[in-house]
Short mmCIF file of C-alpha atoms and ligand atoms in Angstrom, two decimals:
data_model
loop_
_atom_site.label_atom_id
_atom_site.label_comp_id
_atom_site.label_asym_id
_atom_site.label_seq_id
_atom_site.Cartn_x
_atom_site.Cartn_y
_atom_site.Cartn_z
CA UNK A 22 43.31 66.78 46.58
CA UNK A 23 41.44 69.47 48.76
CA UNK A 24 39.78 67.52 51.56
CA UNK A 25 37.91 65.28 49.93
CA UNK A 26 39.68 61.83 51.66
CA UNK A 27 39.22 58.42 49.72
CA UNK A 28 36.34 58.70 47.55
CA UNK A 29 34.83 55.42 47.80
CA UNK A 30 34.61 55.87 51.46
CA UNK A 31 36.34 52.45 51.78
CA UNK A 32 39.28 52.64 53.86
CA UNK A 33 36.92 54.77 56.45
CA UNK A 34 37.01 52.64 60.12
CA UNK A 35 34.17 52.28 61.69
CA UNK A 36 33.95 52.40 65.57
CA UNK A 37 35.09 49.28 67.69
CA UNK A 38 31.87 48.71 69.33
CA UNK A 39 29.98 45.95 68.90
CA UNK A 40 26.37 46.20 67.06
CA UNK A 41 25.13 49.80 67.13
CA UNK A 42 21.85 50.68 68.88
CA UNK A 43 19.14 50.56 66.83
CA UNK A 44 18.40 54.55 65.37
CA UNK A 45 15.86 56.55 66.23
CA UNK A 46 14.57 57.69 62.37
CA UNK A 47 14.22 61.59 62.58
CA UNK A 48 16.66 61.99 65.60
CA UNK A 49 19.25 64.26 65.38
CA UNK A 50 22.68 63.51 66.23
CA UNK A 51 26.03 65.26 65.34
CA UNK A 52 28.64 63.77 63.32
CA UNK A 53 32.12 64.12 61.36
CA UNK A 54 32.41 63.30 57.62
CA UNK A 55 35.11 61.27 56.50
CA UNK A 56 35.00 60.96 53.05
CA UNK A 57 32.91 61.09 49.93
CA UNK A 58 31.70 57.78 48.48
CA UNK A 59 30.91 56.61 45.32
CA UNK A 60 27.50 58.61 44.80
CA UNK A 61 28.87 61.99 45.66
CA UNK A 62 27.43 61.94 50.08
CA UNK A 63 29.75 62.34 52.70
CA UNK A 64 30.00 59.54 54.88
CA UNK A 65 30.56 58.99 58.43
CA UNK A 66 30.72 56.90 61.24
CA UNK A 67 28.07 57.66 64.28
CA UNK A 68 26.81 54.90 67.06
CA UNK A 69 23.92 54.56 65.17
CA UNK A 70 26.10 53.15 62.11
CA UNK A 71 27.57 54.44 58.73
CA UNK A 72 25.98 57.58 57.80
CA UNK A 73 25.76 58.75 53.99
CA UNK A 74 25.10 62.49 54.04
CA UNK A 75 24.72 64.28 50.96
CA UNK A 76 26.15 68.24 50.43
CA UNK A 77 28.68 67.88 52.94
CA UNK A 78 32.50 67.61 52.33
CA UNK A 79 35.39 65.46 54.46
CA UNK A 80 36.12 67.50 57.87
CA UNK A 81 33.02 68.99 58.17
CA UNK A 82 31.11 68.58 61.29
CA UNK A 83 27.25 68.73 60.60
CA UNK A 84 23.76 68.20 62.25
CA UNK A 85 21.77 65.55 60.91
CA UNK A 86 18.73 64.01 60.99
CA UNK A 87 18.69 60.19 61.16
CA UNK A 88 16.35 58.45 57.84
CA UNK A 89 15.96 55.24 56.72
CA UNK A 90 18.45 52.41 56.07
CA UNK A 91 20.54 52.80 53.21
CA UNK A 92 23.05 49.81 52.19
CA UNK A 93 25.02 49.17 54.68
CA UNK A 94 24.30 52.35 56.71
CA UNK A 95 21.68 55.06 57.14
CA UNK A 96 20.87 58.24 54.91
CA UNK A 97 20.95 61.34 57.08
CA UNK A 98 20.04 64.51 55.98
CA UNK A 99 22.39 67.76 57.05
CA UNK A 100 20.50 70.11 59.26
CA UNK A 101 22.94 72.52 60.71
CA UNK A 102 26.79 72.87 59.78
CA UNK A 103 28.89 73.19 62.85
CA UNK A 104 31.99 73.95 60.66
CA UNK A 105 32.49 73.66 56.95
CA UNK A 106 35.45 72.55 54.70
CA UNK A 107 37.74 74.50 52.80
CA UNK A 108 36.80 72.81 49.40
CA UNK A 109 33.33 74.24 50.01
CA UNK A 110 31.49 76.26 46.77
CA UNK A 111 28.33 77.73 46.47
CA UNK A 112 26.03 75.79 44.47
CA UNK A 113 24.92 77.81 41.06
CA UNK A 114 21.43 75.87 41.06
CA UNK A 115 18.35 76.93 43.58
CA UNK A 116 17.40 73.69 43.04
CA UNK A 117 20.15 71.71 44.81
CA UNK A 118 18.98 70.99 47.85
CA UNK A 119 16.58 68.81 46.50
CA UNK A 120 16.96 68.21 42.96
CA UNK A 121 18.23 64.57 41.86
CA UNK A 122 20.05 65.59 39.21
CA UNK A 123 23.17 66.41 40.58
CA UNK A 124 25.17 65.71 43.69
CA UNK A 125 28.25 67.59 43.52
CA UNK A 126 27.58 71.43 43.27
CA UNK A 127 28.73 72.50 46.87
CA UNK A 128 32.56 71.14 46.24
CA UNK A 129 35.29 73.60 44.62
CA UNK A 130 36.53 73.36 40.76
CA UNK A 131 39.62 71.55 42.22
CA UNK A 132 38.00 69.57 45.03
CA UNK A 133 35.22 68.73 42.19
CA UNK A 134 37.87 67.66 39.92
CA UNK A 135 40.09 65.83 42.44
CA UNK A 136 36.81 64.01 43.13
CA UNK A 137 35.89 62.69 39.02
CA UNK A 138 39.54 61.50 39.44
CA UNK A 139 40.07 59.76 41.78
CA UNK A 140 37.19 57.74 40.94
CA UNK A 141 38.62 57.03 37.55
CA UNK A 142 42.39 55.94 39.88
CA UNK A 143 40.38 53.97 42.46
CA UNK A 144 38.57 51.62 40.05
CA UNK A 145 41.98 51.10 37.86
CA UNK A 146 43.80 50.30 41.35
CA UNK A 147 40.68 48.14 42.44
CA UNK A 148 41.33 46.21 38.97
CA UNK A 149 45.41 46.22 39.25
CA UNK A 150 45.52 47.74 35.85
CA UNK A 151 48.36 50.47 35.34
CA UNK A 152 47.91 52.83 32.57
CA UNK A 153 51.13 54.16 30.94
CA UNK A 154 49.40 57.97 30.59
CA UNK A 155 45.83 59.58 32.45
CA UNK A 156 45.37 62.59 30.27
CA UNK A 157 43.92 65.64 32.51
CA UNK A 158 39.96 65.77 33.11
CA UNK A 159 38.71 67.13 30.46
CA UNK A 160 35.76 69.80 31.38
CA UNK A 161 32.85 70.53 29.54
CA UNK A 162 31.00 73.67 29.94
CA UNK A 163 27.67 74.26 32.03
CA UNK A 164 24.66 74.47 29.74
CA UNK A 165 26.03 71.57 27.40
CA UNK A 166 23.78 68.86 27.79
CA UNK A 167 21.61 67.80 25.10
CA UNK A 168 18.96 65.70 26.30
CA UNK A 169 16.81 65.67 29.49
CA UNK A 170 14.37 63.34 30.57
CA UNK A 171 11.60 64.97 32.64
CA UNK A 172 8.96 63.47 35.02
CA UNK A 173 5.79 64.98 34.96
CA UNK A 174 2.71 64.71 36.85
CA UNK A 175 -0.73 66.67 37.23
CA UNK A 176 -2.29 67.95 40.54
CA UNK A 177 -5.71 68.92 41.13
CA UNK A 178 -6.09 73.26 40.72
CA UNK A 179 -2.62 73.32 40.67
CA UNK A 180 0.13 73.40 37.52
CA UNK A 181 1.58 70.33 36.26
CA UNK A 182 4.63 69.46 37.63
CA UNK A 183 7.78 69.05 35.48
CA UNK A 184 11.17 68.36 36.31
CA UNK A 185 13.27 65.53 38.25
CA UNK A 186 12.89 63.60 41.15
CA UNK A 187 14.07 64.36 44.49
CA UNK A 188 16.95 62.98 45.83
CA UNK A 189 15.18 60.73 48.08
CA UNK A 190 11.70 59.52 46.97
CA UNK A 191 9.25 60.15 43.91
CA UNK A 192 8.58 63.69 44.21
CA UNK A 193 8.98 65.82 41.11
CA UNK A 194 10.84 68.96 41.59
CA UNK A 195 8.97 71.78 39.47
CA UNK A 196 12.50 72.70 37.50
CA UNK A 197 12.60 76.70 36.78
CA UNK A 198 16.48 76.77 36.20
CA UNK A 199 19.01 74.40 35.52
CA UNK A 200 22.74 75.09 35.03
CA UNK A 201 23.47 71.65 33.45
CA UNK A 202 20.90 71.78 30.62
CA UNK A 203 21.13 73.74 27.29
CA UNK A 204 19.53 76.60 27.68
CA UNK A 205 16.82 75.40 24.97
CA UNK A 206 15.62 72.62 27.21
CA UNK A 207 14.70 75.00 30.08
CA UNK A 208 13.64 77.44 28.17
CA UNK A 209 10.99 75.16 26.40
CA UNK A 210 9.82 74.05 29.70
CA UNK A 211 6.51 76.39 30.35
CA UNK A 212 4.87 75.20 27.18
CA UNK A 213 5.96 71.71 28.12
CA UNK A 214 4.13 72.39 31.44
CA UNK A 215 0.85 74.20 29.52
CA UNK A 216 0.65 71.14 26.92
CA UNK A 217 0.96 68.50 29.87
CA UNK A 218 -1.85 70.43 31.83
CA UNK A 219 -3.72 70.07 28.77
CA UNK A 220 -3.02 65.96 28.09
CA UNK A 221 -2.72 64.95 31.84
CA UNK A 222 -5.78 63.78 34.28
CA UNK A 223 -5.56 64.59 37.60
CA UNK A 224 -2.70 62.64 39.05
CA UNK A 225 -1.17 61.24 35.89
CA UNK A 226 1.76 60.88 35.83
CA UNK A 227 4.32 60.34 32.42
CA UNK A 228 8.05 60.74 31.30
CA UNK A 229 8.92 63.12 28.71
CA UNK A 230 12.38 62.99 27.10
CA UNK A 231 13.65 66.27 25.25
CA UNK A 232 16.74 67.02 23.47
CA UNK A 233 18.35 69.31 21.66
CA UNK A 234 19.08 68.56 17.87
CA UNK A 235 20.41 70.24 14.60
CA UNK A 236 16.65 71.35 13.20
CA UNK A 237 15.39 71.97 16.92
CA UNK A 238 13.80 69.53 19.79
CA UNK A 239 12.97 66.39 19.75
CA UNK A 240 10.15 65.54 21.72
CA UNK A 241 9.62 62.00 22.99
CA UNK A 242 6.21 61.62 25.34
CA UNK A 243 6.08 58.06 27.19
CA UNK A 244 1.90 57.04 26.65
CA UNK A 245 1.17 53.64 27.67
CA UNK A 246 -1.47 53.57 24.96
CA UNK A 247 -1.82 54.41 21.19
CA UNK A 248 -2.73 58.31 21.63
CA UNK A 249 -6.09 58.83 20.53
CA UNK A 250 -6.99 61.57 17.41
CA UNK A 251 -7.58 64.02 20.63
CA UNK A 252 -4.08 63.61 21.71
CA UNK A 253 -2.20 63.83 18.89
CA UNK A 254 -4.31 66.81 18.18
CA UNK A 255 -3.16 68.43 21.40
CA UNK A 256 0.48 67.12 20.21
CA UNK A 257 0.14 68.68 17.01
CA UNK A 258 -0.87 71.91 18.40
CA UNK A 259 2.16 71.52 21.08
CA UNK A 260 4.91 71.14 18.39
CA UNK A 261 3.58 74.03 16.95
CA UNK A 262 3.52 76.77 19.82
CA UNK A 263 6.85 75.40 21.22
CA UNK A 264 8.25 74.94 17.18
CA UNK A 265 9.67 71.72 17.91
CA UNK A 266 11.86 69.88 15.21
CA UNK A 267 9.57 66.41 15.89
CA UNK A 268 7.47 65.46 18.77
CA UNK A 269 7.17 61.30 18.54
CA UNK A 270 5.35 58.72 21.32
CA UNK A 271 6.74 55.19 22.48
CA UNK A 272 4.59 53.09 24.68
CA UNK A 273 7.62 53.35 27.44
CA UNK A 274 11.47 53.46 28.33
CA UNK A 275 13.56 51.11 25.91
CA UNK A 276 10.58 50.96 22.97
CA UNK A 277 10.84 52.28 19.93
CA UNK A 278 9.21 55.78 19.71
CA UNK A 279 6.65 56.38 16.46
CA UNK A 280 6.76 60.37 15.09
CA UNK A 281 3.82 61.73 15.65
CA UNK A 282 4.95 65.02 14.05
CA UNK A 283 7.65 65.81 12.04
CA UNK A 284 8.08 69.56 11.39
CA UNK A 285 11.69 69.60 10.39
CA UNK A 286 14.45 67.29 9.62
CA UNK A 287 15.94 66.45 12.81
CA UNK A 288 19.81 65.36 13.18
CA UNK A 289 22.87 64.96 15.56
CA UNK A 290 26.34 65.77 13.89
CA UNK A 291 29.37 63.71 14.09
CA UNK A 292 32.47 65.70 13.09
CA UNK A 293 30.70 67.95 10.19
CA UNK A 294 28.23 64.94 9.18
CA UNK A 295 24.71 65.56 10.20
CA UNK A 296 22.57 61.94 11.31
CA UNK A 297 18.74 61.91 10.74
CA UNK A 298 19.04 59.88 14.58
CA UNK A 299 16.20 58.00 15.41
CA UNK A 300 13.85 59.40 17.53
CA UNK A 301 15.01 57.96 21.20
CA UNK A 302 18.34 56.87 20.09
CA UNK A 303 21.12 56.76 22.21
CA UNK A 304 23.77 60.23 22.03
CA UNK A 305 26.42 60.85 24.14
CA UNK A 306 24.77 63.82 27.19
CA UNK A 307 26.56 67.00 25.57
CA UNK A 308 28.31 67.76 22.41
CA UNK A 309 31.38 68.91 23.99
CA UNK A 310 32.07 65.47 25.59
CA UNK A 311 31.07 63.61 22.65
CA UNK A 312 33.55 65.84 20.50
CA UNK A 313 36.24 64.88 22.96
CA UNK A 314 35.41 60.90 22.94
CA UNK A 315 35.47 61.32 19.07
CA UNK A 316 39.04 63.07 19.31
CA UNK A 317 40.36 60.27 21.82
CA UNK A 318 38.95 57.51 19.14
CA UNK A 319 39.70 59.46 15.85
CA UNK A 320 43.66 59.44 17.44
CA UNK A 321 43.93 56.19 18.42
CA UNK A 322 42.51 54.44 15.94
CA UNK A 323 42.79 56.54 12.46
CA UNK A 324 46.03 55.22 10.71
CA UNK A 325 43.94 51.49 11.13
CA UNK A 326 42.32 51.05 7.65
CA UNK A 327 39.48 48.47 8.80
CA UNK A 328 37.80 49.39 11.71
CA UNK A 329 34.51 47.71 13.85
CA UNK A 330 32.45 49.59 15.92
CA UNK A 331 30.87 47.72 18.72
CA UNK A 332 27.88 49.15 20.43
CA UNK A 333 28.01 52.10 17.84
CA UNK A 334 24.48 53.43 18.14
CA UNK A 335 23.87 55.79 15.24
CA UNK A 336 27.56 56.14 14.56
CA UNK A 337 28.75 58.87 16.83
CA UNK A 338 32.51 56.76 16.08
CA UNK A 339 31.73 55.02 12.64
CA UNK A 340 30.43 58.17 10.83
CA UNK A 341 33.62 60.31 11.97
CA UNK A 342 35.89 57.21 10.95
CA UNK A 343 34.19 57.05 8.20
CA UNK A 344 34.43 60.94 7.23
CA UNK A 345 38.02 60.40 7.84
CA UNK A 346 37.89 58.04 4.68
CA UNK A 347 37.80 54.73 7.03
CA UNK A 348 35.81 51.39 6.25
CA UNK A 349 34.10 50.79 9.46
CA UNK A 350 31.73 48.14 10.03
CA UNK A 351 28.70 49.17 12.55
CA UNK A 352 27.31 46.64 15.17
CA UNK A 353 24.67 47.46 17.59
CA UNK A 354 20.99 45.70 18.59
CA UNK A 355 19.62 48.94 17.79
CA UNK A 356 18.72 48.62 13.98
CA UNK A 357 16.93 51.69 12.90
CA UNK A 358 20.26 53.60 14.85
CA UNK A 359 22.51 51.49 12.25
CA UNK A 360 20.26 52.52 9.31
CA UNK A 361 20.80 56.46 9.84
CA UNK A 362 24.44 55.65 10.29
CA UNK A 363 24.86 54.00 7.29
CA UNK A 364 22.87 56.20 5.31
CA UNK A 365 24.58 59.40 6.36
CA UNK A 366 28.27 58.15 4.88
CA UNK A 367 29.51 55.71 2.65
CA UNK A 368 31.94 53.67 4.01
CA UNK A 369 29.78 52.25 6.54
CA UNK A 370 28.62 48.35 6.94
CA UNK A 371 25.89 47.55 9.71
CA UNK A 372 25.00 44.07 11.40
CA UNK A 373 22.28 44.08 13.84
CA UNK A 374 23.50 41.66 16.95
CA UNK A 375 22.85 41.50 20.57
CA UNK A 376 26.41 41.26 21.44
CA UNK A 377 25.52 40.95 25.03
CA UNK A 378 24.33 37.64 24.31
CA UNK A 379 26.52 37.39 21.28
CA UNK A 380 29.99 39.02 21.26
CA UNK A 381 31.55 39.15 18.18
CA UNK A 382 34.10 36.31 18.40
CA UNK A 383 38.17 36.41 17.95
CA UNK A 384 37.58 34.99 14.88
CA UNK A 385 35.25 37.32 13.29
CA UNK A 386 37.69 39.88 14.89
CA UNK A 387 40.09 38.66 12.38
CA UNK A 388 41.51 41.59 10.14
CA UNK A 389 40.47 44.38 11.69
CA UNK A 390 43.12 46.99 12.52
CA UNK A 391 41.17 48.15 15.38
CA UNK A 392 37.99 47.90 17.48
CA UNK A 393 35.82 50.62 19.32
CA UNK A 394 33.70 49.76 22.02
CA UNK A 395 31.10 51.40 24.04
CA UNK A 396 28.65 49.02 25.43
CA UNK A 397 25.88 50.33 28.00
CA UNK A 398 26.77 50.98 32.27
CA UNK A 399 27.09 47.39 32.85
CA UNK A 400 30.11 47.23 30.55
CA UNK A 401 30.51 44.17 28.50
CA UNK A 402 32.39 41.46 29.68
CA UNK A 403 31.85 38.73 27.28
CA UNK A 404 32.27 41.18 23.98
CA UNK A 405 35.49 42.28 26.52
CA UNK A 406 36.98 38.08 26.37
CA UNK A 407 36.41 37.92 22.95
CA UNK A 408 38.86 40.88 21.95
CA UNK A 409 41.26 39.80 24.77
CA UNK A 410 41.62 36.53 22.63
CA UNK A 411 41.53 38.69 19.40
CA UNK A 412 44.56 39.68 17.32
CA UNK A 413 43.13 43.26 16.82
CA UNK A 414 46.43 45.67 17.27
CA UNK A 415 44.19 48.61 18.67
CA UNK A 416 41.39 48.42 21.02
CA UNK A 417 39.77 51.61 21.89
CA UNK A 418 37.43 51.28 25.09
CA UNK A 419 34.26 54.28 25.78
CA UNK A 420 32.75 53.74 28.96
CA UNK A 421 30.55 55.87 31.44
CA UNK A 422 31.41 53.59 34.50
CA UNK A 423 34.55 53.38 35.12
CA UNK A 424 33.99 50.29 37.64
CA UNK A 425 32.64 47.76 34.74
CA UNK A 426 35.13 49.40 32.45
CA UNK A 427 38.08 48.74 34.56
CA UNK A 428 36.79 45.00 35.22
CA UNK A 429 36.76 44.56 31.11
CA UNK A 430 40.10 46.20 31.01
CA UNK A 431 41.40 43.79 33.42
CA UNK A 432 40.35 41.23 30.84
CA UNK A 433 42.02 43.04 28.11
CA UNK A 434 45.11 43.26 30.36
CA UNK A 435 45.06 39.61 31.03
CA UNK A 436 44.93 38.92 27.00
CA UNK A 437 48.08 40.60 26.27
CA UNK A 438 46.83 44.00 26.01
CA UNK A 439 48.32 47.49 27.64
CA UNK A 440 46.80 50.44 28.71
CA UNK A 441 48.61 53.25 26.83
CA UNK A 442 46.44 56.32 27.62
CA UNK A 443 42.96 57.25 29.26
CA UNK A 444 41.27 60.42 28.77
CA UNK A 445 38.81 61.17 31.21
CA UNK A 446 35.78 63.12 30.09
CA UNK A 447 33.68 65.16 32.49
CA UNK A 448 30.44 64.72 30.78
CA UNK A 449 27.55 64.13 33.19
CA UNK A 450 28.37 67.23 35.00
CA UNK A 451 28.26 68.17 39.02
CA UNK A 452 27.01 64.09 38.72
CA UNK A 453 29.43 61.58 40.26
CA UNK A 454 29.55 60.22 36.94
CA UNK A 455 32.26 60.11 34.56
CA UNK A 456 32.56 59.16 31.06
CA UNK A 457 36.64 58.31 29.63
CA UNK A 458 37.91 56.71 26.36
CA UNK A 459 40.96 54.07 26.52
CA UNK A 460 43.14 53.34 24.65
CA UNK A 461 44.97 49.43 24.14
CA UNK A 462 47.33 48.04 22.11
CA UNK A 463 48.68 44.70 21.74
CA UNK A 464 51.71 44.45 23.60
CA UNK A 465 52.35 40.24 23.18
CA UNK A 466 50.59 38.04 20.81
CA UNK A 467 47.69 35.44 22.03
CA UNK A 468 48.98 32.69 24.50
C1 SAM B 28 26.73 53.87 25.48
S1 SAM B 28 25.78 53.68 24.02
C2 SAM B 28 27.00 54.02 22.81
C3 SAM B 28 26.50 54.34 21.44
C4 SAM B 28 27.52 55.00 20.50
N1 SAM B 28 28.82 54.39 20.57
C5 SAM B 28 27.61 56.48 20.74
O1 SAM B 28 28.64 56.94 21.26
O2 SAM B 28 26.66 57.21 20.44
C6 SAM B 28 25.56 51.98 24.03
C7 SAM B 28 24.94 51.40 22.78
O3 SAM B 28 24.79 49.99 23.05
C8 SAM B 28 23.64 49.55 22.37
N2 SAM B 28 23.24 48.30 23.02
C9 SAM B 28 22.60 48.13 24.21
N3 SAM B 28 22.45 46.83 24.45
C10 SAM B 28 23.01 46.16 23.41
C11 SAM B 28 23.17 44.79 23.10
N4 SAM B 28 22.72 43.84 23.91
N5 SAM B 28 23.81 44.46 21.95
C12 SAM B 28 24.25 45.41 21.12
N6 SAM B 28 24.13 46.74 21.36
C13 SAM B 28 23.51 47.10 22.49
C14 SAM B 28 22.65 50.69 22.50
O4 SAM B 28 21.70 50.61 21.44
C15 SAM B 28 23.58 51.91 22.38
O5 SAM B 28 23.63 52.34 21.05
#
């Protein structure tokens, strides 16, 4: 792997001295990255303490100036390169010097790519699981993802600002371009900026999540209030000029969003079968990863005749099974996401269930052929027990952390199950993020 060292940054020694002098905050001092940890920065070891420096690359030797504390170091930001790294790129996006977003557009394709795996080996060494097969990363294209969720906020004379935050702190950068978004989503962004000059008073500030759907965008605006007759008129006249698919409100993150306009039916397909999703729903960030995650399921699990889908949203797993002539039953705390799968194919059965607070037990495991499960970051350890104590023959794991996913593994592992095959999915791109399906069987019956 091109010079990219261990990629948690653990293993990196720090200096014998005793406690470092306290740092100056805006000093400038020079220093030697090591590795890259976890969140894509380089890291490095200076007098003043650990350093995490984002856009640089192991053996580089950079300038940087000295800001605030930062775990168990300091963030420092690069200010001069004294030499640069052979696993160096230029980054596509203007943007990337400041942007949030992403993290990883100055390393090479195989530096970038030695990088998503070795996070994927690190966690499964961290959690002493061996898997029998890592199938290559799989890449999806720039341009793929379907949804972005822009911060907005309105200055006095001046055009609203839309975009993401900064890397550090809560200012928004004004997004012109951005190589990681559908095209559609950018290109919808100057009306998005002319109907939030319109809406917004001076220094309000909102959320605004877009994606990209069969039938056109769906528009989700966070308002902390009903919107009054005046707003949704503005709305109305938005969805219009911008000929969105449906442009709908929800009083914040995590609440269900009400249609304020519906100018199309809106819907996400799953292998050929379109959804009418929710608006807000959960989807997996691009189409090409989510085709990939259904491939991985659809060939582990497809010969099992009963099939339950745990944490299946609107069915991105259950309506594919299901197309494939499967009986899948559909469990998720997300009820109106259940509905549209079960309305889109027959085949399906739905329970609404928190299954963080209650995981479908062995028992009701009973008779399945195989489960799917793909519960939020955090993972799911509890729902994780209960199918390590299950009889089900197949288990097929989706996770976008592979920390919490190897820790449920590990419990998997520990009931009897192996690891046959993980196929790492390079959805969330130039993000140190990576999204993988896994696949289990039972290799010895319950102690
Ligand atoms: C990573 S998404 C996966 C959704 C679906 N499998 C897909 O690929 O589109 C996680 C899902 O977990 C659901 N979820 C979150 N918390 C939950 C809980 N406590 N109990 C049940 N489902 C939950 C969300 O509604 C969401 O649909």
């Amino acid at each position: 792997m091109t010079g990219i060292g261990n990629a948690a940054g653990h293993g990196v020694r720090r200096p014998r001295s005793a406690a470092p002098p306290p740092p100056t905050p805006g000093g400038a001092i020079e220093a030697v990255v090591l590795a890259l940890g976890s969140h894509g920065d380089g890291i490095a070891e200076s007098a003043c303490g650990r350093l995490y420096i984002p856009r640089t690359l192991p053996g580089e030797r950079v300038r940087v100036r000295l800001g605030s504390r930062r775990g168990d170091g300091l963030a420092a930001e690069p200010i001069e390169w004294l030499s640069a790294a052979e696993g160096r790129a230029t980054p596509p996006c203007r943007h990337f010097s400041r942007c949030g977003g992403c993290s990883l557009q100055h390393l090479s394709a195989e530096a970038y790519q030695g990088f998503k795996l070795e996070r994927l080996h690190t966690a499964l060494a961290r959690a002493r699981i061996t898997a029998s097969a890592v199938a290559p990363l799989v890449l999806t294209p720039p341009g793929g993802r379907r949804r972005a969720r822009f911060a907005a906020v309105s200055r006095a004379r001046r055009r609203c600002s839309v975009g993401f935050r900064e890397r550090r702190g809560h200012a928004i950068v004004d997004v012109v371009e951005c190589p990681v978004l559908d095209h559609r989503l950018v290109t919808a962004l100057p009306a998005l900026r002319d109907w939030l000059d319109d809406l917004l008073t001076t220094g309000q500030r909102t959320e605004v999540t877009v994606t990209q759907l069969d039938g056109g965008l769906d528009v989700v605006l966070d308002w902390p209030q009903p919107p009054t007759v005046a707003v949704r008129e503005r709305c109305a006249a938005f969805a219009g000029e911008a000929d969105l698919g449906r442009l709908s409100w929800r009083a914040g993150p995590g609440l269900p969003a009400e249609p304020m306009v519906q100018r199309r039916p809106v819907g996400a397909s799953f292998a050929g079968t379109i959804v009418a999703v929710p608006a807000g729903c959960f989807l997996q960030a691009s189409v090409a990863g989510e085709g990939a995650l259904i491939a991985a399921v659809l060939d582990a699990a497809v010969d099992a005749r009963r099939i339950v889908d745990l944490f299946s949203g609107a069915g991105t797993f259950a309506v594919s099974l299901a197309a494939a002539g499967r009986h899948v039953l559909a469990i998720d705390s997300d009820g109106s996401a259940l509905a549209a799968a079960a309305s889109a194919r027959p085949g399906i059965t739905t329970q609404t269930r928190d299954l963080l607070a209650r995981p479908l037990a062995a028992s009701e495991l009973a008779g399945f052929a195989a489960a799917v499960f793909d519960p939020p970051r955090a993972g799911a350890a509890a729902q994780a027990k209960q199918l390590a104590a299950s009889g089900v023959p197949t288990v097929v794991a989706v996770s976008c952390n592979p920390q919490t996913f190897a820790r449920d593994a590990r419990l998997l592992v520990n009931g009897g199950y192996g690891l046959e095959r993980v196929v790492p999915v390079d959805q969330f791109l130039w993000s140190p993020h990576l999204e993988l399906a896994a696949i289990f069987r039972r290799n010895r019956q319950r102690p």
